[in-house]
PDB file of C-alpha atoms in Angstrom:
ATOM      1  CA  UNK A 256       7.281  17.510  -8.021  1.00 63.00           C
ATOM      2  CA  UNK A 257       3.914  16.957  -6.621  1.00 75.00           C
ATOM      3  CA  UNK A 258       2.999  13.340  -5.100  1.00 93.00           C
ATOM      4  CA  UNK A 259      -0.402  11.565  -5.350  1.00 96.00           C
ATOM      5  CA  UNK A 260      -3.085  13.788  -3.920  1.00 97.00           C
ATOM      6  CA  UNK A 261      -6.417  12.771  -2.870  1.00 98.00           C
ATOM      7  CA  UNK A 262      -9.443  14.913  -1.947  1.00 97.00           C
ATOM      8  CA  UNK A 263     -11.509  14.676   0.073  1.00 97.00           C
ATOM      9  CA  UNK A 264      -9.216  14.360   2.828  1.00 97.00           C
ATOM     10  CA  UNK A 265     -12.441  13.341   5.154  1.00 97.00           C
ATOM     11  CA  UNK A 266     -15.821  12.737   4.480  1.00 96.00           C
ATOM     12  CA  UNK A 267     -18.860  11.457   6.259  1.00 97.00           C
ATOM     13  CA  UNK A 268     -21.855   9.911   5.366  1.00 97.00           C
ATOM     14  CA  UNK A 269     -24.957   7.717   6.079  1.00 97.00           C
ATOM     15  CA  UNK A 270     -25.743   4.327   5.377  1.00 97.00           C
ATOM     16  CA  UNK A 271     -27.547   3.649   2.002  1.00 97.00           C
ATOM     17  CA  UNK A 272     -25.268   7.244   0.081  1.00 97.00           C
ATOM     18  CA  UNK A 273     -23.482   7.345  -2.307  1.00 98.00           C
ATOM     19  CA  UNK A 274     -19.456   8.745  -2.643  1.00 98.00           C
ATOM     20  CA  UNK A 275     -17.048   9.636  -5.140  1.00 98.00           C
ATOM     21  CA  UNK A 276     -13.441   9.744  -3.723  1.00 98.00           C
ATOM     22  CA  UNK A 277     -10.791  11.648  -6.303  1.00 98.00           C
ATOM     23  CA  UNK A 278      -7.297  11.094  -7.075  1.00 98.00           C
ATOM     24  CA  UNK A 279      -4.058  12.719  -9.525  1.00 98.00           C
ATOM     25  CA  UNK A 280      -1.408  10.724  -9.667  1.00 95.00           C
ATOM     26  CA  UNK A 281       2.484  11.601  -9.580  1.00 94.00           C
ATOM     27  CA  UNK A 282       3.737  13.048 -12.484  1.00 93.00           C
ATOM     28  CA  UNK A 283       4.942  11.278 -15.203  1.00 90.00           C
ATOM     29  CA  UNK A 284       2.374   8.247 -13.783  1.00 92.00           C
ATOM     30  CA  UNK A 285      -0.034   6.996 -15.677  1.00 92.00           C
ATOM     31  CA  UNK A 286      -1.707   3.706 -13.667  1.00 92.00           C
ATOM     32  CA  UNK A 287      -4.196   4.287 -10.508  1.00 94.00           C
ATOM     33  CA  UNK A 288      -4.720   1.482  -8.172  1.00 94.00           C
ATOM     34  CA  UNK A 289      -7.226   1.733  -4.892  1.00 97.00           C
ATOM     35  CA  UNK A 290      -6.841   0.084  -2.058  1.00 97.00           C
ATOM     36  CA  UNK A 291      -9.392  -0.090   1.048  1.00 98.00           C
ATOM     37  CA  UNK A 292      -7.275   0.515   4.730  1.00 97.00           C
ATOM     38  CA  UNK A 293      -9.515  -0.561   7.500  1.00 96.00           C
ATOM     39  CA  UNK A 294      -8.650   0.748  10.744  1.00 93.00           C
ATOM     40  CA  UNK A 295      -5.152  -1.550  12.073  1.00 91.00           C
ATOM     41  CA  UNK A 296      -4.825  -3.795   8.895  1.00 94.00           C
ATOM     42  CA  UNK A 297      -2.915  -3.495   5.838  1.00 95.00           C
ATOM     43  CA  UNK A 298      -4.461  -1.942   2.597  1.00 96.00           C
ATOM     44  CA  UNK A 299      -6.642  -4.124   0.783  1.00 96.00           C
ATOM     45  CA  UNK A 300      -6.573  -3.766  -3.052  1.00 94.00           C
ATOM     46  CA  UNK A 301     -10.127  -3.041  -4.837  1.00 96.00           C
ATOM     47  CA  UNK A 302      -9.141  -2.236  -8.279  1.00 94.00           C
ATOM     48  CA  UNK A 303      -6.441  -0.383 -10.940  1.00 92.00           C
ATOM     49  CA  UNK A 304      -6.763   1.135 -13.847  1.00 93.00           C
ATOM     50  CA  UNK A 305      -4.544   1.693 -16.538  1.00 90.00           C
ATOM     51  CA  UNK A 306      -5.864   3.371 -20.096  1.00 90.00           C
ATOM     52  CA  UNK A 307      -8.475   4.272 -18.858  1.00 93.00           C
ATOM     53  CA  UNK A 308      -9.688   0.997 -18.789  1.00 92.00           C
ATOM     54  CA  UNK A 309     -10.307  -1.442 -14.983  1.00 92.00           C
ATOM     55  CA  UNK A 310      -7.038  -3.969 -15.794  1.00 88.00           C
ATOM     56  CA  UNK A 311      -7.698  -5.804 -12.418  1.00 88.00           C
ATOM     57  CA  UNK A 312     -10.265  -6.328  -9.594  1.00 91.00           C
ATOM     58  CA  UNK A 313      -9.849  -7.517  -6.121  1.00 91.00           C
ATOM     59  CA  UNK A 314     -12.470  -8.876  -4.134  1.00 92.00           C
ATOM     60  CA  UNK A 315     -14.797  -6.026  -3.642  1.00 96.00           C
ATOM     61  CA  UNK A 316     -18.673  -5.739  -4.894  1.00 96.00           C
ATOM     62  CA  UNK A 317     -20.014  -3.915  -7.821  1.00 96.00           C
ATOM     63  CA  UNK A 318     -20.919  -1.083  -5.159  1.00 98.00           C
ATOM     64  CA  UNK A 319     -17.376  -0.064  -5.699  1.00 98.00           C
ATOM     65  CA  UNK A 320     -16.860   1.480  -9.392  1.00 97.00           C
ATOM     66  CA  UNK A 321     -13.905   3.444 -10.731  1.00 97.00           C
ATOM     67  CA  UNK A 322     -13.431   5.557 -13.663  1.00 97.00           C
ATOM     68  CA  UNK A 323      -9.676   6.925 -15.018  1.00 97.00           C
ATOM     69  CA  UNK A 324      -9.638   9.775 -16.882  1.00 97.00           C
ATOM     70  CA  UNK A 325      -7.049  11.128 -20.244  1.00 96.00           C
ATOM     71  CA  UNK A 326      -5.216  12.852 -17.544  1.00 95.00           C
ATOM     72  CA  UNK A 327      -5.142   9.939 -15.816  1.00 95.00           C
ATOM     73  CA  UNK A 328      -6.799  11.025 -12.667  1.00 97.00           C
ATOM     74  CA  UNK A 329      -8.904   8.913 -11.348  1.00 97.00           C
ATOM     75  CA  UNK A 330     -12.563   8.745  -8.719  1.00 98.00           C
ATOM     76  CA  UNK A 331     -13.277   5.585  -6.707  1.00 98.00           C
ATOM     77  CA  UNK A 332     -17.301   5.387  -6.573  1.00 98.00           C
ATOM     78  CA  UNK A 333     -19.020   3.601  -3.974  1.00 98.00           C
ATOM     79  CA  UNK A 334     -22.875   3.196  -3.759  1.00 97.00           C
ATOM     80  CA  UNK A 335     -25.452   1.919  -1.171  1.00 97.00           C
ATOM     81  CA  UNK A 336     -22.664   2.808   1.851  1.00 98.00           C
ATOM     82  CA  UNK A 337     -22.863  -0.083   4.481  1.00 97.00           C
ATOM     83  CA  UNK A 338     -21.649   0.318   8.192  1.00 97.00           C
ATOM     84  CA  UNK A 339     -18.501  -1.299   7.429  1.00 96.00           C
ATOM     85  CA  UNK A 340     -17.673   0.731   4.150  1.00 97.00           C
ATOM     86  CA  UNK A 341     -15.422   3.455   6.962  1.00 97.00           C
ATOM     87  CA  UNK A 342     -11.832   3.169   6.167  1.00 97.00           C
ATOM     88  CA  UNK A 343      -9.145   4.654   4.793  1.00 98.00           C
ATOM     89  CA  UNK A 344      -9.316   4.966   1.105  1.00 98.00           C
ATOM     90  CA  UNK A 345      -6.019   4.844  -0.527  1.00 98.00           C
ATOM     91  CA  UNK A 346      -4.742   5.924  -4.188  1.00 97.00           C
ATOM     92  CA  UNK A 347      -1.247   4.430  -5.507  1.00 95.00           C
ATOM     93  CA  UNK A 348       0.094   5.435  -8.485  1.00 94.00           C
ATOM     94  CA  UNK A 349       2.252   3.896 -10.831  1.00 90.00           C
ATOM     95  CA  UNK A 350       4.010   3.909 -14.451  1.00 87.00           C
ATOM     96  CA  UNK A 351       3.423   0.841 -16.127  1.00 76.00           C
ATOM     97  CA  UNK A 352       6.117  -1.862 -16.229  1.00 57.00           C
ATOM     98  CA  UNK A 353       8.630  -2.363 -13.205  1.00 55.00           C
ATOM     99  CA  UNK A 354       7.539   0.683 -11.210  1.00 74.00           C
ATOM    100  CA  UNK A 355       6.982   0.614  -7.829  1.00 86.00           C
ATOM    101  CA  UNK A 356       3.631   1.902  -6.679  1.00 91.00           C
ATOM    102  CA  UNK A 357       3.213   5.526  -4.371  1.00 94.00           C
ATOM    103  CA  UNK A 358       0.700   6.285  -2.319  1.00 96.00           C
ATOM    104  CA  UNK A 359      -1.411   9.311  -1.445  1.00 97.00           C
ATOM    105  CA  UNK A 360      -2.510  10.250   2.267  1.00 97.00           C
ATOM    106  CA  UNK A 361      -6.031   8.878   1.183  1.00 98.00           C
ATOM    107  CA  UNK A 362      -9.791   9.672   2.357  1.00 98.00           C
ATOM    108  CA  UNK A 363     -11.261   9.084   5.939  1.00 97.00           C
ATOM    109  CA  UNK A 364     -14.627   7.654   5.123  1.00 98.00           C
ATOM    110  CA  UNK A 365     -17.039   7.115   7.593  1.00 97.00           C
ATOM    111  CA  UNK A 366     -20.302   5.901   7.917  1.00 97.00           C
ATOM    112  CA  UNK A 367     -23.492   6.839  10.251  1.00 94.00           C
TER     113      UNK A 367
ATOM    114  CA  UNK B 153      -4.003 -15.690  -4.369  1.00 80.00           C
ATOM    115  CA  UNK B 154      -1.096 -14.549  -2.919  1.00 86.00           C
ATOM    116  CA  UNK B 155      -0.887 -14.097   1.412  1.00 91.00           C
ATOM    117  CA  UNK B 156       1.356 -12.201   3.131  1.00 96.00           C
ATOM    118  CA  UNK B 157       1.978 -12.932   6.711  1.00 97.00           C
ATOM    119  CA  UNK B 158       3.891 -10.320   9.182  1.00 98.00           C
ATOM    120  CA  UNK B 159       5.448 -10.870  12.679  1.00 97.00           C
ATOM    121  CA  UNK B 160       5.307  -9.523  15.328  1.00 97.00           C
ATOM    122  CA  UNK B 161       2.872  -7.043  14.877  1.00 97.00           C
ATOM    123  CA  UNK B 162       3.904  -4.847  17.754  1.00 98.00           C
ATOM    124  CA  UNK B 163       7.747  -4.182  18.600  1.00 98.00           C
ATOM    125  CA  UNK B 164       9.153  -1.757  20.868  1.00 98.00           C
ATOM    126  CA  UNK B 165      13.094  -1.030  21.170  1.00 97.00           C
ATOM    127  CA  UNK B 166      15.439   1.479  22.820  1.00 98.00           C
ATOM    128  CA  UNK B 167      16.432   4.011  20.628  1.00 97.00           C
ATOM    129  CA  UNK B 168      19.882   3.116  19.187  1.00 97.00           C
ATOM    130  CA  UNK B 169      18.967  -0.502  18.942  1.00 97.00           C
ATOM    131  CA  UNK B 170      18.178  -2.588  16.002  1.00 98.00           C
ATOM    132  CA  UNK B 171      14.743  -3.786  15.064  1.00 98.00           C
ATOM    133  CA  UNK B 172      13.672  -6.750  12.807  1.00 98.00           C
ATOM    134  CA  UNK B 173      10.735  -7.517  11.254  1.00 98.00           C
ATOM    135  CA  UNK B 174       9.855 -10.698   9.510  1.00 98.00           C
ATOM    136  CA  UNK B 175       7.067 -11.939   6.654  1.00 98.00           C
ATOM    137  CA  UNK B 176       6.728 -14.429   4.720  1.00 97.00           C
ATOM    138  CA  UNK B 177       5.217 -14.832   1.245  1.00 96.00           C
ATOM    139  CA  UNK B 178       2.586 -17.597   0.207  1.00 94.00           C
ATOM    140  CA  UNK B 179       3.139 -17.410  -3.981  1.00 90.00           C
ATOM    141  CA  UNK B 180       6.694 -18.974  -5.285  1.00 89.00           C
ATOM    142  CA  UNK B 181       5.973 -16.456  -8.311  1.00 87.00           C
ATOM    143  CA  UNK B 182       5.796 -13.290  -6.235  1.00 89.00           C
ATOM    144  CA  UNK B 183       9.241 -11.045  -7.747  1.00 89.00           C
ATOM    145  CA  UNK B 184       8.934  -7.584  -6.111  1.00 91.00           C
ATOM    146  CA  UNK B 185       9.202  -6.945  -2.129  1.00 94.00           C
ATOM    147  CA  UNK B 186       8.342  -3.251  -1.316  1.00 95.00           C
ATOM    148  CA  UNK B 187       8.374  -2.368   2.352  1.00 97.00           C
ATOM    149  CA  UNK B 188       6.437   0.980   2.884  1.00 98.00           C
ATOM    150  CA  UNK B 189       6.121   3.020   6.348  1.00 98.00           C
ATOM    151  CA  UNK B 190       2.732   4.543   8.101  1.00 98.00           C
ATOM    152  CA  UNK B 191       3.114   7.420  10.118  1.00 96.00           C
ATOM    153  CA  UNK B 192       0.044   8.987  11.723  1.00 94.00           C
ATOM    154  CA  UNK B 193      -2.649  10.362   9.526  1.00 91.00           C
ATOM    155  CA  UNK B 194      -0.271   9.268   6.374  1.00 94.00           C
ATOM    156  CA  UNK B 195      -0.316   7.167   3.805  1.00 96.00           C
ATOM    157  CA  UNK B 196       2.162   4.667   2.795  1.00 97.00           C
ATOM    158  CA  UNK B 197       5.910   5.710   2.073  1.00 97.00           C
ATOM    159  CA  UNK B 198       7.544   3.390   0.151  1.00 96.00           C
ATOM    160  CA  UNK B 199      10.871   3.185   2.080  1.00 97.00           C
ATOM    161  CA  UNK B 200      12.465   0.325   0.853  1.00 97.00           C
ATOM    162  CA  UNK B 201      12.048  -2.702  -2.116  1.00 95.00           C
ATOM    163  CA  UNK B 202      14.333  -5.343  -3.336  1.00 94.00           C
ATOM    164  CA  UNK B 203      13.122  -8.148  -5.440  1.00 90.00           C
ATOM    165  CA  UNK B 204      13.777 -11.490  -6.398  1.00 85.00           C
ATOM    166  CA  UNK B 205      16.963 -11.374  -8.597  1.00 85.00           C
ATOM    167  CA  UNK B 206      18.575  -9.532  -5.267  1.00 82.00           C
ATOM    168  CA  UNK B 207      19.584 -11.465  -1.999  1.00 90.00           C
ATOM    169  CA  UNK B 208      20.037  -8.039   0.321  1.00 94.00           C
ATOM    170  CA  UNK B 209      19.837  -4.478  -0.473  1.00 94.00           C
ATOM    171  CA  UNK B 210      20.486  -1.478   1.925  1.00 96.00           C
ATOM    172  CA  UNK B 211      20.013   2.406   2.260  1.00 95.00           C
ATOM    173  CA  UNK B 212      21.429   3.731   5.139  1.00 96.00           C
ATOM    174  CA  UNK B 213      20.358   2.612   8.067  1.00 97.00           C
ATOM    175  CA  UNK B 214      17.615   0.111   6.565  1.00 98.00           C
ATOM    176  CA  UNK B 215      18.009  -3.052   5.028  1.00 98.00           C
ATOM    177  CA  UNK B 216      16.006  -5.647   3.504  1.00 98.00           C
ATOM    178  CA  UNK B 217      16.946  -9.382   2.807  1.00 97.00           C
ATOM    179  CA  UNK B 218      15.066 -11.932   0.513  1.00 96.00           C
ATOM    180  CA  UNK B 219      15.442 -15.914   0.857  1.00 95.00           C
ATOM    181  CA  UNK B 220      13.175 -16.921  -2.175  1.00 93.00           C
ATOM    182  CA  UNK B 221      13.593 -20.860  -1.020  1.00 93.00           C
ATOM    183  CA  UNK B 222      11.823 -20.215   2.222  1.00 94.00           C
ATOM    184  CA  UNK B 223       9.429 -17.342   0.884  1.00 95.00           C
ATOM    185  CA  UNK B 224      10.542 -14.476   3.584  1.00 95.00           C
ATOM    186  CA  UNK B 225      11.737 -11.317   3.713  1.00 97.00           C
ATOM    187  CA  UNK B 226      13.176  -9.258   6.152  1.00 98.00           C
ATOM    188  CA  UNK B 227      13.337  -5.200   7.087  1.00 98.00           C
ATOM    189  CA  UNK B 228      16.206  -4.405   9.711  1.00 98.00           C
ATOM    190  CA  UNK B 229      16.592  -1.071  10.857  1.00 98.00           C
ATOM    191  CA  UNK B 230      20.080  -0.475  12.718  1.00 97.00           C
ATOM    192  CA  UNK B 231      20.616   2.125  15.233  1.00 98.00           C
ATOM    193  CA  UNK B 232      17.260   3.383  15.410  1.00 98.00           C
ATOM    194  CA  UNK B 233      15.755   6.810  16.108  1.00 97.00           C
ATOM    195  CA  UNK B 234      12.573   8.010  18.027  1.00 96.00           C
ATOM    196  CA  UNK B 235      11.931   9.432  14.551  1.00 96.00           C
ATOM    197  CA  UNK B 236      11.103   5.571  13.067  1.00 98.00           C
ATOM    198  CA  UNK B 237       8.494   5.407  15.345  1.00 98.00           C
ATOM    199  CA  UNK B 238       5.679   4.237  12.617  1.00 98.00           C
ATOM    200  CA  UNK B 239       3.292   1.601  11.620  1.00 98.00           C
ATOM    201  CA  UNK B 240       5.932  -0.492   8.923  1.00 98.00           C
ATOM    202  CA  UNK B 241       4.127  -2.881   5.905  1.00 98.00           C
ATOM    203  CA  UNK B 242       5.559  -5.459   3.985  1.00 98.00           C
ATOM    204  CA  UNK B 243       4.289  -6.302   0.280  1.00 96.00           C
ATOM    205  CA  UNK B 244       4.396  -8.560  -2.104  1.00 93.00           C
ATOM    206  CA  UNK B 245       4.152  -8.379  -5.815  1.00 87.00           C
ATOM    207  CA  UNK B 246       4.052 -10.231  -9.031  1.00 76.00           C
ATOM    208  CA  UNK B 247       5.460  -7.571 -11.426  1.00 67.00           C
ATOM    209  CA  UNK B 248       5.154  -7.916 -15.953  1.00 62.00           C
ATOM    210  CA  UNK B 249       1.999  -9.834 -15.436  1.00 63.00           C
ATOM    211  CA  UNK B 250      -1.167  -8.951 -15.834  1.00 60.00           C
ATOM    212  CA  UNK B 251      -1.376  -9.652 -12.293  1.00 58.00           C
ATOM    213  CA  UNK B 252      -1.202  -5.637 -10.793  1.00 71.00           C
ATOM    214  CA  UNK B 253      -2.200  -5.759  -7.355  1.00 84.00           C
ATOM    215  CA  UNK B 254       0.254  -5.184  -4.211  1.00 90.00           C
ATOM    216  CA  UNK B 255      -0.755  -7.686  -1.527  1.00 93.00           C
ATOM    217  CA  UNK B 256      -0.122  -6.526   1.974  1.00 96.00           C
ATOM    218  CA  UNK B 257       1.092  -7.612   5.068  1.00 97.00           C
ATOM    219  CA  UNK B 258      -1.132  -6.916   8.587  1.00 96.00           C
ATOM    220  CA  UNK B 259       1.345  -4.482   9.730  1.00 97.00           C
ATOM    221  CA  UNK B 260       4.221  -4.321  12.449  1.00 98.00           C
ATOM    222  CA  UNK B 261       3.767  -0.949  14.764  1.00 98.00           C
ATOM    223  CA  UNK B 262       7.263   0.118  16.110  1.00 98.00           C
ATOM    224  CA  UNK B 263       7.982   1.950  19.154  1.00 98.00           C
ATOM    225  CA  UNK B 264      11.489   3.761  19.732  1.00 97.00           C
ATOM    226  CA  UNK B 265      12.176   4.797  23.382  1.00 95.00           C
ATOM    227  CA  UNK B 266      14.325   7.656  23.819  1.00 92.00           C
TER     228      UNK B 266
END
């Protein structure tokens, strides 16, 4: 039974690009949530989506943009990179309802 | 919103000893307490969750206890093994809301001397 995977497992990039980060979710899943890891703190949610719709938004700009698909994969979109962009990006997925939420081994993003 | 705070952020122990680590939850409403473990180049492992109906739950050697009046949890690990080594989060959750996100504690690294 396959976990969340992400790709790219690393990635880097200069200030002012543009990246699209990709995730599948566990099977049988069906809800995507991202969350930002910044080097020593705690993942930081930016958005989920569910139905391929955005259900919630944490406090991140409009640089960051998601999309789910039917097959409920999901990309994480993030224009005009700044310096302080580089993190970890992290996919969870989830079934809807009283599921708890799993986590890929995420993206290394960094910034030049 | 909801904050999460985590102590101590470091923690080193021999191995075979127990290790505790403590947060505390900001939002009365928060019902769902996942703990998840780091290791090295990893994401998140969800090792452990109890939530609010429950006052303890355990797997093995890990064990997680709620007190809902004060608003903290608790992850004890008993006999522990170089093998635990890893950077340990605590979470909290308001679950059959609209609300969706998993807020996060800053982290507690543990160390296990053999």
């Amino acid at each position: 039974d396959a976990g969340v995977t992400q790709s790219p497992t690393h990635l880097i990039k200069t200030r002012g690009q543009q990246v699209t980060l990709r995730c599948s979710p566990k099977s049988g899943h069906d809800t995507v949530s991202w969350y930002q890891q910044a080097l020593g703190q705690g993942p930081q949610f930016i958005f989920q989506y569910y139905e391929e719709e955005e259900r919630q938004r944490g406090n991140f700009p409009d640089r960051f943009s998601g999309h789910q698909f039917p097959n409920y994969s999901s990309e994480l979109n993030v224009n005009a990179l700044l310096l302080g962009d580089s993190a970890l990006y992290l996919c969870a997925s989830s079934r809807q309802g009283n599921q708890p939420q799993h986590f890929g081994d995420g993206t290394r993003l960094s910034i030049l | 919103g909801e904050n999460v705070e985590q102590h101590p952020s470091t923690l080193s122990v021999q191995e075979g000893d127990s290790a505790v680590i403590k947060c505390t939850y900001s939002d009365s409403a928060s019902n769902y307490f996942p703990w998840y473990k780091q290791e090295l180049g990893k994401g998140p492992q969800l090792i452990i969750d109890i939530r609010s109906n429950v006052g303890e739950k355990k797997d093995q050697r890990i064990a997680v206890t709620l007190n809902k009046t004060a608003k903290h949890f608790s992850l004890h690990i008993t006999e522990t093994q170089p093998e635990d080594s890893a950077v340990y989060f605590c979470a909290a959750h308001l679950m059959d809301t609209g609300r969706r996100a998993l807020t996060f504690g800053s982290g507690t690294r543990l160390q296990v001397q053999p």
